Short mmCIF file of C-alpha atoms and ligand atoms in Angstrom, two decimals:
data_model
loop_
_atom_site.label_atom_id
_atom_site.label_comp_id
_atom_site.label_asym_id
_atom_site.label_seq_id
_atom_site.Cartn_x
_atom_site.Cartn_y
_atom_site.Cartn_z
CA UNK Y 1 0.00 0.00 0.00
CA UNK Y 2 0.99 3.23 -0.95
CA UNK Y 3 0.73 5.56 2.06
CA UNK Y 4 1.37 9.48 1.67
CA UNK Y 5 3.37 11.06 4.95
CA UNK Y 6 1.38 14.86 5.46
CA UNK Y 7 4.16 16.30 8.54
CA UNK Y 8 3.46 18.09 10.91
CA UNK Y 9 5.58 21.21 11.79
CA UNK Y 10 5.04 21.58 15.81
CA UNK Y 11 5.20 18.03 17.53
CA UNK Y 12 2.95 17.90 20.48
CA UNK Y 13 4.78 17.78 24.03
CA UNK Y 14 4.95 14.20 25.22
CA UNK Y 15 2.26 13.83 28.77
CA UNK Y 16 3.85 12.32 31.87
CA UNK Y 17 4.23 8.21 31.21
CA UNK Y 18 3.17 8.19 35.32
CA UNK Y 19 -0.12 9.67 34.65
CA UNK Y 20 -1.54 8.91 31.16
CA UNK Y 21 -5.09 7.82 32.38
CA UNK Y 22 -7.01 6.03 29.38
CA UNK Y 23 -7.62 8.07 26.08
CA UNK Y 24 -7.10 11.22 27.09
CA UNK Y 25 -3.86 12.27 25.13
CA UNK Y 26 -3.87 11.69 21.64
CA UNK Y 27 -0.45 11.46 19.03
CA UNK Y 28 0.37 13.52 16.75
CA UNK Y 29 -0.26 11.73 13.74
CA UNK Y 30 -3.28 9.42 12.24
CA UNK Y 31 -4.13 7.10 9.46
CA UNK Y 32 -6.72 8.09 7.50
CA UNK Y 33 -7.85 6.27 4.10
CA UNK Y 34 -11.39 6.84 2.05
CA UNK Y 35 -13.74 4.51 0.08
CA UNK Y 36 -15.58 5.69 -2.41
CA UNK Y 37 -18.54 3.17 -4.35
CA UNK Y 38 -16.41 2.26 -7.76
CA UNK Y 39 -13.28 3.32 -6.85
CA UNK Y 40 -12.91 1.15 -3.60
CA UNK Y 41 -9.51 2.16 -0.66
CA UNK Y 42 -8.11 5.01 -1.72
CA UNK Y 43 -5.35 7.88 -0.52
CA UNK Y 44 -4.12 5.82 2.03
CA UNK Y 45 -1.82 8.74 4.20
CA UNK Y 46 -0.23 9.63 7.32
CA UNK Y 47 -1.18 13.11 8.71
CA UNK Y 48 -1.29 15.60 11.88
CA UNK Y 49 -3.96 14.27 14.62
CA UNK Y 50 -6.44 17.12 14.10
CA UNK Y 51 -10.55 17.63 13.51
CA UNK Y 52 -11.83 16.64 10.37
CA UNK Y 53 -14.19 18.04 8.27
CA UNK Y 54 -17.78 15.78 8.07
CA UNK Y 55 -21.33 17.08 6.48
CA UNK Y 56 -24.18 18.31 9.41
CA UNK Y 57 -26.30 15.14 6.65
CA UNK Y 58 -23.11 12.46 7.24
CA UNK Y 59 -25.19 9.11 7.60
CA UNK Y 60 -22.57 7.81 10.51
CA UNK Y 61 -24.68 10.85 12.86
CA UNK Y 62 -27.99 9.74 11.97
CA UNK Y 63 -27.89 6.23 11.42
CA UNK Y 64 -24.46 4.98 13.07
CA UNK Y 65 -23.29 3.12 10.41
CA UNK Y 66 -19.50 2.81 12.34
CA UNK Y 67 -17.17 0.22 13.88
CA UNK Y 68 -13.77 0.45 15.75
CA UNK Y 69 -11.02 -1.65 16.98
CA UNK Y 70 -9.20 -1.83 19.68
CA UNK Y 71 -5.82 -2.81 20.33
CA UNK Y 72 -2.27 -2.03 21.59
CA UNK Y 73 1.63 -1.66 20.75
CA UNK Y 74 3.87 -2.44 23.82
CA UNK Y 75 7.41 -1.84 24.46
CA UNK Y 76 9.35 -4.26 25.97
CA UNK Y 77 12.42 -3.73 28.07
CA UNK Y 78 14.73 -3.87 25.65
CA UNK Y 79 13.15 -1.10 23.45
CA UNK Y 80 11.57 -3.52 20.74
CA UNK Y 81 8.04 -2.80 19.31
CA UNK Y 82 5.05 -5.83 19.77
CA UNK Y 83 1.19 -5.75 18.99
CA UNK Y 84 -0.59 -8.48 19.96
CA UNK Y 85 -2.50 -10.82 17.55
CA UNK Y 86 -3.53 -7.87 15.17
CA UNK Y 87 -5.08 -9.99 12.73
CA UNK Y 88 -7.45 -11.35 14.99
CA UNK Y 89 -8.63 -7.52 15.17
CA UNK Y 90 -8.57 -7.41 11.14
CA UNK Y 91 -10.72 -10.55 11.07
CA UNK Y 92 -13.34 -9.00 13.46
CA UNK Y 93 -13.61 -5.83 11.47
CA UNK Y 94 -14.09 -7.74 8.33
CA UNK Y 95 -16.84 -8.99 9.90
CA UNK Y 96 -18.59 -6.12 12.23
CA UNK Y 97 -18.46 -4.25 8.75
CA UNK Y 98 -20.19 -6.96 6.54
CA UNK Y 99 -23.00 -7.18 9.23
CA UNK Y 100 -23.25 -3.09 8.88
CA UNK Y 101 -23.25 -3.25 5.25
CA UNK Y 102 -19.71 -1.44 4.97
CA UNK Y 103 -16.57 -2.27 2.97
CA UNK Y 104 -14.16 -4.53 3.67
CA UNK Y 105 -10.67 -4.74 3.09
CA UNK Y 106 -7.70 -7.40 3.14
CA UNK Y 107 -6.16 -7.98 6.82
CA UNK Y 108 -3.13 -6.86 5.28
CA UNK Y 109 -4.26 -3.68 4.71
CA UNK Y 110 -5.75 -2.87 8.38
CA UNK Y 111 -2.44 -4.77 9.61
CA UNK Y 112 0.26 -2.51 7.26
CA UNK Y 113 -2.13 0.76 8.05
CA UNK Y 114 -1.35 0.23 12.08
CA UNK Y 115 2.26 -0.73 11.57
CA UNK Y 116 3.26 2.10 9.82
CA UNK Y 117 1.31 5.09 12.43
CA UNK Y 118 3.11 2.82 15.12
CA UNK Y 119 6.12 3.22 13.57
CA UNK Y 120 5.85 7.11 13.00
CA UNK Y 121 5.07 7.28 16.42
CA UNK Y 122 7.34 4.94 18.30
CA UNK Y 123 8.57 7.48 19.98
CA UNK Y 124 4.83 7.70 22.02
CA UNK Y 125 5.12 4.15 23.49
CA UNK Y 126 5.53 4.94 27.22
CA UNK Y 127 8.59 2.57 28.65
CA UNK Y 128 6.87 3.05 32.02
CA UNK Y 129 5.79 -0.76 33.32
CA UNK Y 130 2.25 -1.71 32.32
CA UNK Y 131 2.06 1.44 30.21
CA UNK Y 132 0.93 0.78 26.28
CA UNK Y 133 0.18 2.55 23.13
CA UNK Y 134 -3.80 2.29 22.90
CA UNK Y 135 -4.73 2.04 19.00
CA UNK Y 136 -8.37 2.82 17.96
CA UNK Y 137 -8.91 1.99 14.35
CA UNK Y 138 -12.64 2.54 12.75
CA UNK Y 139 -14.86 2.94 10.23
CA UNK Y 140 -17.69 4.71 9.23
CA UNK Y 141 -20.05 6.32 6.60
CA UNK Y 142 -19.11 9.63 5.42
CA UNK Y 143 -21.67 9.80 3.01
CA UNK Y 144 -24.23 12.81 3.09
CA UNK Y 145 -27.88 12.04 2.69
CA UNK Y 146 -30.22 11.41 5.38
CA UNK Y 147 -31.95 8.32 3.24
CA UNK Y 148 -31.60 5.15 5.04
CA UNK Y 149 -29.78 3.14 2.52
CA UNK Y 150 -26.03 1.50 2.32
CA UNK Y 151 -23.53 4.69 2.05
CA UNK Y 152 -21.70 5.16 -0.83
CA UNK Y 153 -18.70 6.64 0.56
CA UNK Y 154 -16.42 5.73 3.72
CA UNK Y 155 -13.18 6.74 5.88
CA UNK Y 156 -10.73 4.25 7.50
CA UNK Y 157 -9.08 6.23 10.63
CA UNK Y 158 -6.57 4.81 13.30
CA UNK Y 159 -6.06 6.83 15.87
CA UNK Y 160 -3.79 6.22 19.05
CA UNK Y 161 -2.97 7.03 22.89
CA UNK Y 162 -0.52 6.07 25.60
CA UNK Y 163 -2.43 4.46 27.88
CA UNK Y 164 -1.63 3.99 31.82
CA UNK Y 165 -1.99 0.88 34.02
CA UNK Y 166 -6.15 0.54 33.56
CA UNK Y 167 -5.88 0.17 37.59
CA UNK Y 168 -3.74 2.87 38.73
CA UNK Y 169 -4.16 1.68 42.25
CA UNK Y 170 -2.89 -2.09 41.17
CA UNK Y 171 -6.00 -4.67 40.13
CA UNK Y 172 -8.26 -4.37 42.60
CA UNK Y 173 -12.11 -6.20 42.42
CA UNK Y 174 -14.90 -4.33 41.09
CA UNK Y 175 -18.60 -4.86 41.67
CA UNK Y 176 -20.91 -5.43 39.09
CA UNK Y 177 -24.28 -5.15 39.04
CA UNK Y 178 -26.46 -8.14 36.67
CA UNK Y 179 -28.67 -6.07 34.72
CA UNK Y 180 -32.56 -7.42 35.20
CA UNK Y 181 -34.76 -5.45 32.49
CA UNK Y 182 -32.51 -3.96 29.90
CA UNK Y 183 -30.66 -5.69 27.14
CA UNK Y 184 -27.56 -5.70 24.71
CA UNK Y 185 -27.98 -7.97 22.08
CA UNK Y 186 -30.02 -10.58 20.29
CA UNK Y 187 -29.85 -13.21 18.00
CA UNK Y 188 -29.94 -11.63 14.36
CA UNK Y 189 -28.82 -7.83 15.87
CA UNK Y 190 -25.08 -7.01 16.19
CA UNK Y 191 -23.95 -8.06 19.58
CA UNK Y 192 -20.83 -9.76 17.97
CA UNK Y 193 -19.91 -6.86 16.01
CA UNK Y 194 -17.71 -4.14 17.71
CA UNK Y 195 -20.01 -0.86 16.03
CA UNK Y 196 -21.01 2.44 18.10
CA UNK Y 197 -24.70 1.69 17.97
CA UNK Y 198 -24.06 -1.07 20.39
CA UNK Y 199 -22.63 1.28 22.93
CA UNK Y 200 -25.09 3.92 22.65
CA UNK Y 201 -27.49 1.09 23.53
CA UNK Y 202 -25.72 0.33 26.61
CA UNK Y 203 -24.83 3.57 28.31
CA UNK Y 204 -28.06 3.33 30.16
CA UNK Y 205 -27.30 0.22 31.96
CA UNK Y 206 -24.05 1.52 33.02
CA UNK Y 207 -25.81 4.64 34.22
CA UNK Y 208 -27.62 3.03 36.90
CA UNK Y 209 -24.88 0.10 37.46
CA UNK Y 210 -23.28 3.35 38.41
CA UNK Y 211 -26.01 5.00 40.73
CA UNK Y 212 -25.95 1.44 42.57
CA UNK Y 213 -22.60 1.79 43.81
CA UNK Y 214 -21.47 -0.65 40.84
CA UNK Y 215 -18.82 0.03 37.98
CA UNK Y 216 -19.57 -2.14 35.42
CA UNK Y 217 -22.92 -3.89 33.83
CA UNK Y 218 -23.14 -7.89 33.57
CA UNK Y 219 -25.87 -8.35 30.19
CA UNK Y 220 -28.32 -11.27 30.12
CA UNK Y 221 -29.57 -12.82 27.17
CA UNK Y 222 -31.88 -10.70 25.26
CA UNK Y 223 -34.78 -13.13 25.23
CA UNK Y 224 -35.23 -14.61 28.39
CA UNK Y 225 -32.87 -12.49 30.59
CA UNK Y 226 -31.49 -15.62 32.34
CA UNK Y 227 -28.13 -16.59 30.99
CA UNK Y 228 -25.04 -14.66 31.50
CA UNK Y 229 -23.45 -12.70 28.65
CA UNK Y 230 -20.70 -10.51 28.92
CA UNK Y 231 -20.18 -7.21 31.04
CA UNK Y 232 -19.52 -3.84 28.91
CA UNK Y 233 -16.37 -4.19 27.36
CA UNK Y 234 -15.19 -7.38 28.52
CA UNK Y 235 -15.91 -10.84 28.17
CA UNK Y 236 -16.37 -12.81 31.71
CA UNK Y 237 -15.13 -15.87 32.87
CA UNK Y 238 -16.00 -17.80 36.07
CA UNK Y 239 -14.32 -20.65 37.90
CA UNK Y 240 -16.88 -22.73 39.64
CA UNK Y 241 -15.90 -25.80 41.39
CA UNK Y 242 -12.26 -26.07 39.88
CA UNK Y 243 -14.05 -25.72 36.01
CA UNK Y 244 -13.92 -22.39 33.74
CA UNK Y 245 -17.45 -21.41 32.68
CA UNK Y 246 -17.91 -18.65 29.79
CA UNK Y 247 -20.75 -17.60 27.39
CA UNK Y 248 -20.38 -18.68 24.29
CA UNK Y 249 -19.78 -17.20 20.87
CA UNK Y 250 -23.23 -17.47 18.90
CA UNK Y 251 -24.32 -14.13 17.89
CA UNK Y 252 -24.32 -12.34 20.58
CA UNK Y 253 -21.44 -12.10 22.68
CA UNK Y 254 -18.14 -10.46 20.86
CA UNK Y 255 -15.63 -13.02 19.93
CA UNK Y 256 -12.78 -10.79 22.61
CA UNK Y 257 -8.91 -11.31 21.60
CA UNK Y 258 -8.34 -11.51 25.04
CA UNK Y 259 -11.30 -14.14 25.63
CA UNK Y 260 -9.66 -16.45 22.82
CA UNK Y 261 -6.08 -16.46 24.18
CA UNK Y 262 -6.93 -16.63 28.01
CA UNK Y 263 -9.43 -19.83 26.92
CA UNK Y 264 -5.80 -21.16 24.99
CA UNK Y 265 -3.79 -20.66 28.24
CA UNK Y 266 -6.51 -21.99 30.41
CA UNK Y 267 -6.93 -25.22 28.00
CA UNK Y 268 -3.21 -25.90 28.38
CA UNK Y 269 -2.87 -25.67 32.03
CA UNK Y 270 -5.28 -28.25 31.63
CA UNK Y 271 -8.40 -26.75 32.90
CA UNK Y 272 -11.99 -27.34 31.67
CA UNK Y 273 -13.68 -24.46 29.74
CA UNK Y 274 -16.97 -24.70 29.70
CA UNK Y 275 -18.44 -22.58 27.05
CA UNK Y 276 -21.70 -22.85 27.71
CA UNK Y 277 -24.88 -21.22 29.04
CA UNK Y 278 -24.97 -20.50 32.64
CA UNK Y 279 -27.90 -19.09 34.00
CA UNK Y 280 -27.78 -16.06 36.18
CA UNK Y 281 -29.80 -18.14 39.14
CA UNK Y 282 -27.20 -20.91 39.00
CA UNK Y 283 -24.09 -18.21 39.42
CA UNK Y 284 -25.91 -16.45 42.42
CA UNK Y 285 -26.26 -20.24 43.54
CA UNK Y 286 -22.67 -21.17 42.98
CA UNK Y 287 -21.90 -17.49 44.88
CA UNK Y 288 -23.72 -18.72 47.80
CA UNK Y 289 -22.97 -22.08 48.69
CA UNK Y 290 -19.18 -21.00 47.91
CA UNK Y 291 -18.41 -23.10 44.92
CA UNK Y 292 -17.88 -19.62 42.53
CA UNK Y 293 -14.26 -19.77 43.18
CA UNK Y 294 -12.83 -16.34 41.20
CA UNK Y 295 -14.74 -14.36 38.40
CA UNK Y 296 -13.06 -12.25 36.24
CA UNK Y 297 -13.73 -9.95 32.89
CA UNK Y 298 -11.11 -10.11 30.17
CA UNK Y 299 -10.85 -7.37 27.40
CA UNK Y 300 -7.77 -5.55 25.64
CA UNK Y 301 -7.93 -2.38 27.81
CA UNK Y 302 -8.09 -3.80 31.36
CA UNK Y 303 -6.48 -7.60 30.38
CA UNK Y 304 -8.22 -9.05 33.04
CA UNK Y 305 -10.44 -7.95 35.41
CA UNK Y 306 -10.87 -9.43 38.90
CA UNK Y 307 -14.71 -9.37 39.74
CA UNK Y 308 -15.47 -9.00 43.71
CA UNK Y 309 -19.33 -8.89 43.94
CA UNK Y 310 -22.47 -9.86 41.88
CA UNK Y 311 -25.59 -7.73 42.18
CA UNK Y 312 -29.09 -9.31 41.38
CA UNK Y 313 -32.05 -8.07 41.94
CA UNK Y 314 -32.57 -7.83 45.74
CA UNK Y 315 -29.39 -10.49 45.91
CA UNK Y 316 -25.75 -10.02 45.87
CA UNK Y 317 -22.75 -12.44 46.52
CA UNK Y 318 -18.88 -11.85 47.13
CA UNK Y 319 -16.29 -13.21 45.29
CA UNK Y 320 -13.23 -14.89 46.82
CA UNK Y 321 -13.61 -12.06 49.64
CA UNK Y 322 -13.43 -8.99 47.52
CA UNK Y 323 -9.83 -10.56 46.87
CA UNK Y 324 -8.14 -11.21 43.27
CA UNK Y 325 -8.04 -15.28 42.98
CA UNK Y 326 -4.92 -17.07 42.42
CA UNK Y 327 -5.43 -18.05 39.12
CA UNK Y 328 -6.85 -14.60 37.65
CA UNK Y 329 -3.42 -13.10 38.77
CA UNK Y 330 -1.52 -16.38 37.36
CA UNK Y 331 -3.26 -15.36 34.06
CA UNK Y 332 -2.89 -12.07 34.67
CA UNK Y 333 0.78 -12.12 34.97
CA UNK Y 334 1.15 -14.88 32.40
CA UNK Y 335 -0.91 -12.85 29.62
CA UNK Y 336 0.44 -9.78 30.17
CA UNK Y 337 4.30 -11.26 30.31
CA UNK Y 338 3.98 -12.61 26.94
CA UNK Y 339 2.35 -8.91 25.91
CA UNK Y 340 5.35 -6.85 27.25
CA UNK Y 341 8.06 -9.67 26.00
CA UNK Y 342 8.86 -10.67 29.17
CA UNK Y 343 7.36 -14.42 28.62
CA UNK Y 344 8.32 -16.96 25.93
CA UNK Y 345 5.97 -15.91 23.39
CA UNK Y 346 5.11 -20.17 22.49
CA UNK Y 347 1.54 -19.44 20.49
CA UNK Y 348 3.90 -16.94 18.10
CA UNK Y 349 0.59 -14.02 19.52
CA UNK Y 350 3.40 -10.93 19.13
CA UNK Y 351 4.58 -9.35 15.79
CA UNK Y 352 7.67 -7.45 16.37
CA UNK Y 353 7.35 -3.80 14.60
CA UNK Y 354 10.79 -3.26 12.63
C1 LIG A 401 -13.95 -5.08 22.71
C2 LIG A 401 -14.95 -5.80 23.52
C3 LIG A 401 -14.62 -6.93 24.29
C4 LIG A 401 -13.20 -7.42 24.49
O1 LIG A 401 -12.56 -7.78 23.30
P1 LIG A 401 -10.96 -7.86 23.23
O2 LIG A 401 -10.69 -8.23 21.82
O3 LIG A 401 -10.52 -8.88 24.20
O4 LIG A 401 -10.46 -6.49 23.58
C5 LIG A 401 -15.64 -7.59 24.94
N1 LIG A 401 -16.93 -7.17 24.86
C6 LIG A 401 -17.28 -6.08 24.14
C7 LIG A 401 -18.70 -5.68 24.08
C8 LIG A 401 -16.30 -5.36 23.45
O5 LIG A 401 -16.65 -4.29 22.75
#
């Protein structure tokens, strides 16, 4: 791919790597690339983060025709580049943009677009431990018409961010509250897809998981609000009775990086993985007569996140004493070794950045 370099003449002052928080300083490049209906990718090119120009008619602000990605570039001790499985994030665009009716593209391409901004901006990767280069690549309709029809006309954009430790405080257990009357996805909708619309849908639930004291939602099926799903932006695992129990991947729960690798691990330290339907009732169960060993939510942003307490309706049970449980910091440490170089990458999940 051909990709134009647009520089900048001011580079932005770097933030300090001990207090980057999540998205809040951007770099001072992006990739940006169109699609246009009979031309197809086009002007692939590297230029100054900045606003961009979109019509008040744009179909993405009406109709939310849009996906992103997320993923992330870490530096390992001895100064060398890695992302992590970046053509399992290709894959899943491929897809989240066929079920939106957008174009698709070979994984090369998304692949070769993120390499080179990383590579402009190499010099944004914080060295500071658990400290990462966040990148946000996505999608959307730039046509401009308010008809409700496929758009004719697109932009590819990758944006990025050093990110902090999610946890600045260490991993601590958060408290999640099972949501009871709302929903996030059904069969046929686009709960596997990662698109805006899906997001917008669920800020609601995390709106009153909030006013209840709780940071994070836990989604039921959307039919009979009985099985467990997945929490906001994380997929969620739960060891009951020595086995692994997660939802599985049939429409409605997105098929997570960090779900796929952490079921790998789990497989080859030879536990069970049950992915299955467990009902809501059953977990609460398991809570109570103290056979839910550990719970935890994995994702690209957080790795994997240790879940304290469950919140049901009028019930709520505790987690391994509000503590992290031996094996979600075994994985955590395991997973995030092989991330930041400091493990024997065996699966071959890292692709050095030259
Ligand atoms: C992105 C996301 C995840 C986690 O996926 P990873 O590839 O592991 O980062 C889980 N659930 C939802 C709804 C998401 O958007």
């Amino acid at each position: 791919m051909d990709i134009k370099f647009v520089k900048r003449d001011v580079l932005k002052e770097k933030p300090d790597q001990k207090n980057l928080g999540f998205g809040k300083y951007m770099t001072d490049y992006m990739f940006v690339m169109d699609w246009d209906q009979g031309i197809g990718w086009h002007d692939a090119r590297i230029e100054p983060y900045g606003p961009i120009e979109i019509n008040p008619s744009c179909v993405t602000l009406h109709y939310a025709q849009e996906t992103f990605e997320g993923l992330k570039a870490y530096r390992t001790k001895d100064g060398r580049i890695l992302l992590f499985r970046p053509e399992m994030n290709a894959k899943r665009m491929i897809t989240s943009n066929e079920r939106l009716c957008m174009p698709g593209f070979p994984e090369d391409m998304f692949v070769e677009a993120i390499e080179e901004l990383v590579k402009v901006e190499k010099d944004w990767i914080p060295s500071e431990p658990e400290t990462s280069l966040y990148i946000r690549p996505f999608v959307f309709a730039t046509e401009a018409s308010l008809g409700v029809h496929q758009a004719i006309s697109y932009k590819f954009m990758v944006i990025c961010c050093p990110v902090g430790a999610y946890y600045p405080e260490g991993i601590n257990p958060v408290k999640i509250l099972v949501e009871d009357e709302l929903v996030r996805a059904v069969q046929g909708g686009t709960g596997f897809t990662k698109c805006g619309g899906n997001y917008a849908a669920s800020i609601l639930g995390q709106v009153r998981a909030e006013a209840k004291g709780c940071t994070q939602v836990l989604w039921l099926d959307g039919v009979n609000r009985k099985y467990v799903e997945e929490v906001g932006t994380m997929n969620i695992m739960f060891k009951i009775n020595g086995e692994i129990y997660t939802a599985p991947i049939e429409g409605t729960v997105l098929p997570g990086v960090t779900r796929d690798s952490i079921i790998h691990i789990l497989k080859d330290w030879g536990y069970k993985v049950n992915e299955t339907h467990l009902s809501v009732d059953d977990l609460m169960k398991a809570g109570h007569d103290g056979t839910l060993e550990e719970s935890f939510g994995t994702g690209t942003a957080a790795v994997i996140s240790p879940v304290g307490e469950f919140v049901y309706k009028d019930d709520s049970v505790v987690v391994n004493d509000f503590k992290i449980g031996e094996l979600t910091q075994r994985l955590y440490d395991y997973l995030t070794g092989i991330q930041w170089g400091n493990e024997e990458d065996k699966y071959g999940w890292t692709r050095e950045v030259l």
